[in-house]
Short mmCIF file of C-alpha atoms and ligand atoms in Angstrom, two decimals:
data_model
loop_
_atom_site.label_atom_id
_atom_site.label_comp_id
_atom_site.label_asym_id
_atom_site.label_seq_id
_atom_site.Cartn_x
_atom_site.Cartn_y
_atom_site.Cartn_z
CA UNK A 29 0.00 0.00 0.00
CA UNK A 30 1.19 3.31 -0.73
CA UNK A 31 2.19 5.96 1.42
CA UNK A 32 -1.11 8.29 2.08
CA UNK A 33 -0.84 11.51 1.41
CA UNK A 34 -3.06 14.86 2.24
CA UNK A 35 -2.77 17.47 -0.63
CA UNK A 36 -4.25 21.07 0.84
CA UNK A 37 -3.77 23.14 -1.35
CA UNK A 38 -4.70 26.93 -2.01
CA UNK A 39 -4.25 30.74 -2.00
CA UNK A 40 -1.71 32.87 0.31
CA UNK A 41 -2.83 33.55 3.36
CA UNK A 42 -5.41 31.10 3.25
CA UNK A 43 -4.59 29.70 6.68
CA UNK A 44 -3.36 26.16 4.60
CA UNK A 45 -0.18 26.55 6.47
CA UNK A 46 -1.39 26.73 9.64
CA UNK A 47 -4.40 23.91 9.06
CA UNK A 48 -1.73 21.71 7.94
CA UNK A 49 0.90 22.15 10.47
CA UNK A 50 -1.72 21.05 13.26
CA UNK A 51 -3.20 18.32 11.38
CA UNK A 52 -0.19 16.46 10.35
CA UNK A 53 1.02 16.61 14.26
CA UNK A 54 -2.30 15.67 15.18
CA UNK A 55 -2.08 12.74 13.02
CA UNK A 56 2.05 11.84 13.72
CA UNK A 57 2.00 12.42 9.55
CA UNK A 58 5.30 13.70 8.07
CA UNK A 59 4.69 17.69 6.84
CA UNK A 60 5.70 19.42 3.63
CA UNK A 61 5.53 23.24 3.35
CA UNK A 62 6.35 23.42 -0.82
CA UNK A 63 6.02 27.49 -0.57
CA UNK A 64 8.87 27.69 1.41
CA UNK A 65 11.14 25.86 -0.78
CA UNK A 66 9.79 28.85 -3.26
CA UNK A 67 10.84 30.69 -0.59
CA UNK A 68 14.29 29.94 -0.61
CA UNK A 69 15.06 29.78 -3.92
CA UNK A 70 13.94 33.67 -4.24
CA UNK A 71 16.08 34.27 -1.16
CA UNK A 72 19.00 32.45 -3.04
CA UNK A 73 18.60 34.39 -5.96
CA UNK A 74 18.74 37.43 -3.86
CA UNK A 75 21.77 36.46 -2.49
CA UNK A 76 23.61 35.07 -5.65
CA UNK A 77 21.95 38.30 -7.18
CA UNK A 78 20.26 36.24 -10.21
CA UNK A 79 17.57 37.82 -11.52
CA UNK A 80 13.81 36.54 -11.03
CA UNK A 81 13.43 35.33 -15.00
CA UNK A 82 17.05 34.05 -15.21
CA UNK A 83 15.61 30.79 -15.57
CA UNK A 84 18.54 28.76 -15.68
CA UNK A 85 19.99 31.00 -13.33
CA UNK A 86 17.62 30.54 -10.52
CA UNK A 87 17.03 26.50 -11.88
CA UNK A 88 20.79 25.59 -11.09
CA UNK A 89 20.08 27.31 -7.24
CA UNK A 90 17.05 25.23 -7.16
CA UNK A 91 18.47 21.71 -8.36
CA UNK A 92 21.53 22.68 -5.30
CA UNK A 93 19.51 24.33 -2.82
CA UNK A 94 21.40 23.77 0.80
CA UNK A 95 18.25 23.81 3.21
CA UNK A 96 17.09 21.91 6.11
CA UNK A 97 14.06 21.95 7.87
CA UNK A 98 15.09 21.24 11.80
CA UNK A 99 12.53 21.83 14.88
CA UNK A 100 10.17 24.24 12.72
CA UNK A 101 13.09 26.33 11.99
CA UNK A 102 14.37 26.63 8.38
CA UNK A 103 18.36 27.14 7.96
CA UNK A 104 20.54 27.73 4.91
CA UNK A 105 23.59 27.29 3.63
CA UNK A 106 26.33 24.71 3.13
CA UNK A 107 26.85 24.22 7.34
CA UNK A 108 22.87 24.94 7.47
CA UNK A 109 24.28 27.62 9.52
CA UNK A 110 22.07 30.66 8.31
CA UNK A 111 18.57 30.44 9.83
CA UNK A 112 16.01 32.33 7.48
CA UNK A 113 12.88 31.34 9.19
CA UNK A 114 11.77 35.05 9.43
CA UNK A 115 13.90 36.16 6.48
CA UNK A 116 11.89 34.19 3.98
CA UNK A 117 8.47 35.05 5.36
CA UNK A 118 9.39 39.10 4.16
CA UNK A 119 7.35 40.30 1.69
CA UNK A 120 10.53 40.42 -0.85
CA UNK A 121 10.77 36.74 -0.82
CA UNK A 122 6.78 36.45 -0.68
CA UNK A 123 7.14 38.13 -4.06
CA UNK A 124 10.42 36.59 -5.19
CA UNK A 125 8.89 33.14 -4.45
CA UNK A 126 5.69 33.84 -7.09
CA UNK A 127 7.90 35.07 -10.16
CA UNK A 128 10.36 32.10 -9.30
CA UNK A 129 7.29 29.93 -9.23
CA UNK A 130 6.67 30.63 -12.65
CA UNK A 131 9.64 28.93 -14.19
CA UNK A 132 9.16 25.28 -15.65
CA UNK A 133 12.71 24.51 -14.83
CA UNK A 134 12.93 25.66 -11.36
CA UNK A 135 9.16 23.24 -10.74
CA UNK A 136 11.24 20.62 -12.26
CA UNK A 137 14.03 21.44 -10.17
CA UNK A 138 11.91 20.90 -6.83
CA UNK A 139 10.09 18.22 -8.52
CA UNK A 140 12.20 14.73 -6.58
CA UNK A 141 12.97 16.92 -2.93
CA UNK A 142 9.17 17.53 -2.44
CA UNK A 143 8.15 13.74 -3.53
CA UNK A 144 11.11 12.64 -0.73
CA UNK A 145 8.59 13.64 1.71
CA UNK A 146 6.02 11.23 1.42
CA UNK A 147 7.02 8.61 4.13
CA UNK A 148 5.46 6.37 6.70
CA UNK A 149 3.36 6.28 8.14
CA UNK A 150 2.17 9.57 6.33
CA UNK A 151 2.15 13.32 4.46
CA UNK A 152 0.16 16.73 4.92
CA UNK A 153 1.82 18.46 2.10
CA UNK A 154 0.66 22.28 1.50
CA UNK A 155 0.89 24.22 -1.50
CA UNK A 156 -0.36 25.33 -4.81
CA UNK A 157 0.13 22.03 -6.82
CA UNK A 158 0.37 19.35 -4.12
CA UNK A 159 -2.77 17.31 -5.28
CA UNK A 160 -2.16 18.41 -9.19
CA UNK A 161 1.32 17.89 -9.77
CA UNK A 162 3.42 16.36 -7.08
CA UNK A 163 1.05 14.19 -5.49
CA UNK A 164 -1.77 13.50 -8.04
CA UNK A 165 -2.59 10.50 -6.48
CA UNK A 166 -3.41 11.88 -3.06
CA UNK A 167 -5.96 10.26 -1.55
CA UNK A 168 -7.10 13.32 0.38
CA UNK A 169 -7.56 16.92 -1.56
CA UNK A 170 -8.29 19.69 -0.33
CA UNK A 171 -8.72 23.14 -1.68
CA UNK A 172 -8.42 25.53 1.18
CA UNK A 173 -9.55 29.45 0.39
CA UNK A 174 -10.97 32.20 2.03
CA UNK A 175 -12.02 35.98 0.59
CA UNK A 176 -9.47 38.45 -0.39
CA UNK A 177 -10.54 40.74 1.76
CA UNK A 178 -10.66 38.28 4.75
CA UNK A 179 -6.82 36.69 3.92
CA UNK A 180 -5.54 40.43 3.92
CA UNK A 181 -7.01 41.24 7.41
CA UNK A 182 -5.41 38.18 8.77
CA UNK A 183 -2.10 38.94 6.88
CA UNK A 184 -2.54 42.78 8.78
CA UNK A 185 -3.32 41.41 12.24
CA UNK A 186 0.05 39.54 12.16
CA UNK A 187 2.03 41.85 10.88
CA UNK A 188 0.41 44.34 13.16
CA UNK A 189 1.16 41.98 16.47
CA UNK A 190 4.68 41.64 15.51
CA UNK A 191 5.11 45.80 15.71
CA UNK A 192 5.39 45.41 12.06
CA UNK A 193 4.06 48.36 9.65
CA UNK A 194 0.94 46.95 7.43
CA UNK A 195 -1.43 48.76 5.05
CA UNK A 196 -4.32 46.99 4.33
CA UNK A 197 -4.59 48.25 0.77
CA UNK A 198 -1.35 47.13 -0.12
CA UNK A 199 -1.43 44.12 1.44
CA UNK A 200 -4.66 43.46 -0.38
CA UNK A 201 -3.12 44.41 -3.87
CA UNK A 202 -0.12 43.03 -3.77
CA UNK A 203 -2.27 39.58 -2.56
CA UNK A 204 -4.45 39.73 -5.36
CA UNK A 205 -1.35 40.58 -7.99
CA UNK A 206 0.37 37.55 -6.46
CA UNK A 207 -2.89 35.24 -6.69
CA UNK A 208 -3.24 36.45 -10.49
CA UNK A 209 0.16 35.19 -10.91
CA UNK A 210 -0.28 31.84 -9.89
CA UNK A 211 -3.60 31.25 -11.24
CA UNK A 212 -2.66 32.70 -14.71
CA UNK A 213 0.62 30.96 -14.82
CA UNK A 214 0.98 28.33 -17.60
CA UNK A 215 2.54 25.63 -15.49
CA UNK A 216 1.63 24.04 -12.40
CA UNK A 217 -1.61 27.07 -11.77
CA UNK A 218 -3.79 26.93 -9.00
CA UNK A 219 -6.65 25.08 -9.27
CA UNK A 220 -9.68 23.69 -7.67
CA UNK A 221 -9.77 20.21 -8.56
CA UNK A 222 -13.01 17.92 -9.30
CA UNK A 223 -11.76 15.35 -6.89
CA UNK A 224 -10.97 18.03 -3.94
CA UNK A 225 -12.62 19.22 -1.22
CA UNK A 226 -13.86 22.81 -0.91
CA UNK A 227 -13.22 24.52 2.86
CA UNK A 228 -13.64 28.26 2.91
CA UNK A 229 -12.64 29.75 5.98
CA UNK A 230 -13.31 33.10 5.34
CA UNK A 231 -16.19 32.65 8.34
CA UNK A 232 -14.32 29.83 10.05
CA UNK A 233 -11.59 29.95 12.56
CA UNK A 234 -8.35 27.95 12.78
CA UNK A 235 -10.17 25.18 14.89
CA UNK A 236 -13.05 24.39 12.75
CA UNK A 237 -10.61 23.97 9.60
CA UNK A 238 -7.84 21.90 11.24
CA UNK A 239 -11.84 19.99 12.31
CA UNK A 240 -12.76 19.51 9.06
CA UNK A 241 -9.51 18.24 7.32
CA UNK A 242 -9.35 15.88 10.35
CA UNK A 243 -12.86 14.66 9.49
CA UNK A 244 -12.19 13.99 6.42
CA UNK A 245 -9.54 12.25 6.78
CA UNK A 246 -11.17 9.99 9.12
CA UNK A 247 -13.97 9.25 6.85
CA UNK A 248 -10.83 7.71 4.82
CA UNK A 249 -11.74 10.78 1.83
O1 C5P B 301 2.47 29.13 0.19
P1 C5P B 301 3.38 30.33 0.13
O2 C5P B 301 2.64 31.63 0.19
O3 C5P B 301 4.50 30.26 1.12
O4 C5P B 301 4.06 30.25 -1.32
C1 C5P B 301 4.86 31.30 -1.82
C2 C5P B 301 4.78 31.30 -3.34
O5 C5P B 301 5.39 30.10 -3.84
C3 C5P B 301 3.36 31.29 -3.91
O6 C5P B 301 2.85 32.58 -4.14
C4 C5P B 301 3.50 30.51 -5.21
O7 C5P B 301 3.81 31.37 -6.27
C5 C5P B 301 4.69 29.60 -4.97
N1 C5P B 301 4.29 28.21 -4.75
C6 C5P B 301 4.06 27.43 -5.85
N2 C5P B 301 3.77 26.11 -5.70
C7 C5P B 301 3.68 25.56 -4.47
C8 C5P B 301 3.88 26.38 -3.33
C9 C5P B 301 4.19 27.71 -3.50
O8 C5P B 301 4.12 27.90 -6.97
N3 C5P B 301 3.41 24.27 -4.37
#
């Protein structure tokens, strides 16, 4: 029998990250977090100072990206001695990540690291293309949204409780430009899928989600 996996994916600041998180330690399931390997490679790029559309450029970063996930905390770099955690939650490497996104050859380049996650006894595994791409054969799907308007008050509120600065116009805008871009983009878009579930949580808190993934997956789909 193969290795189940969950597939949730869906729109920034949906909440998927959070839903996920909590149900894979509810369930002892292994947990993948694709958008920060995104995450990374913009920060790379940064760093290396390749431009977002050098696609081979940013593809060779990719294909040799030295990251570890250890303890919830992400580190870089040959000695994993850089911890980015924060660093590539900024909105430069929010950004970053979606124009990197776009390039076949850097998907392809993440393509084998992301399927190394599925494991016993399980996966969660979050993202824009889990259940279409990496994991088509999921036997859990989820598709996990919320309104615009609702994912760019909960983006303000955090920003807001970390003594960050936050506009909600621009956070709104520059959500919306960087949904655009993944649902317009020729490879890999986001998509509901026939054989996924709908949860919209724009009137739903964390609880109730993490309630109805678990559900599901104890209805076995
Ligand atoms: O999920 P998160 O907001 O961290 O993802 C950052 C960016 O990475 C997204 O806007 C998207 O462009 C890209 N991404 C992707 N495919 C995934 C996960 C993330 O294209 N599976």
């Amino acid at each position: 029998r193969p290795v189940p996996v969950l597939a949730i994916d869906g729109p920034s600041a949906s909440g998927k990250g959070t839903v996920a998180a909590r149900v894979a330690e509810t369930l002892g399931w292994h947990y993948l977090d694709s958008g920060s390997l995104y995450r990374l490679v913009a920060l790379a790029a940064m760093r290396a100072g390749v431009a977002f559309d050098d696609e081979a450029g940013v593809a060779a970063l990719a294909a040799g990206l030295p990251a570890r996930f250890e303890g919830g905390r992400v580190l870089l770099g040959e000695g994993a001695d850089r911890d980015v955690t924060d660093e590539i939650r900024s909105e430069a490497c929010s950004v970053g990540a979606s124009k990197v996104a776009v390039l076949p050859a850097v998907r392809a380049a993440l393509l084998d690291r992301q399927r190394d996650y599925r494991a016993a006894p399980g996966l969660v595994a979050e993202g824009r293309d889990m259940g279409s791409v990496i994991f088509p054969d999921a036997g859990l799907k989820v598709f996990l949204t919320a309104s615009a308007e609702a994912r760019a008050e909960r983006r303000h509120k955090q920003l807001i409780e970390k003594g960050l600065a936050a506009n909600m116009e621009n956070l709104l805008k520059d959500l919306q430009e960087r949904d655009a871009r993944d649902a317009a983009r020729p490879v890999a878009p986001l998509v509901k899928l026939p054989d996924a579930a709908l949860l919209d949580t724009t009137q739903r808190d964390v609880d109730e989600a993490v309630a109805f993934v678990l559900d599901l997956v104890g209805r076995g789909g």
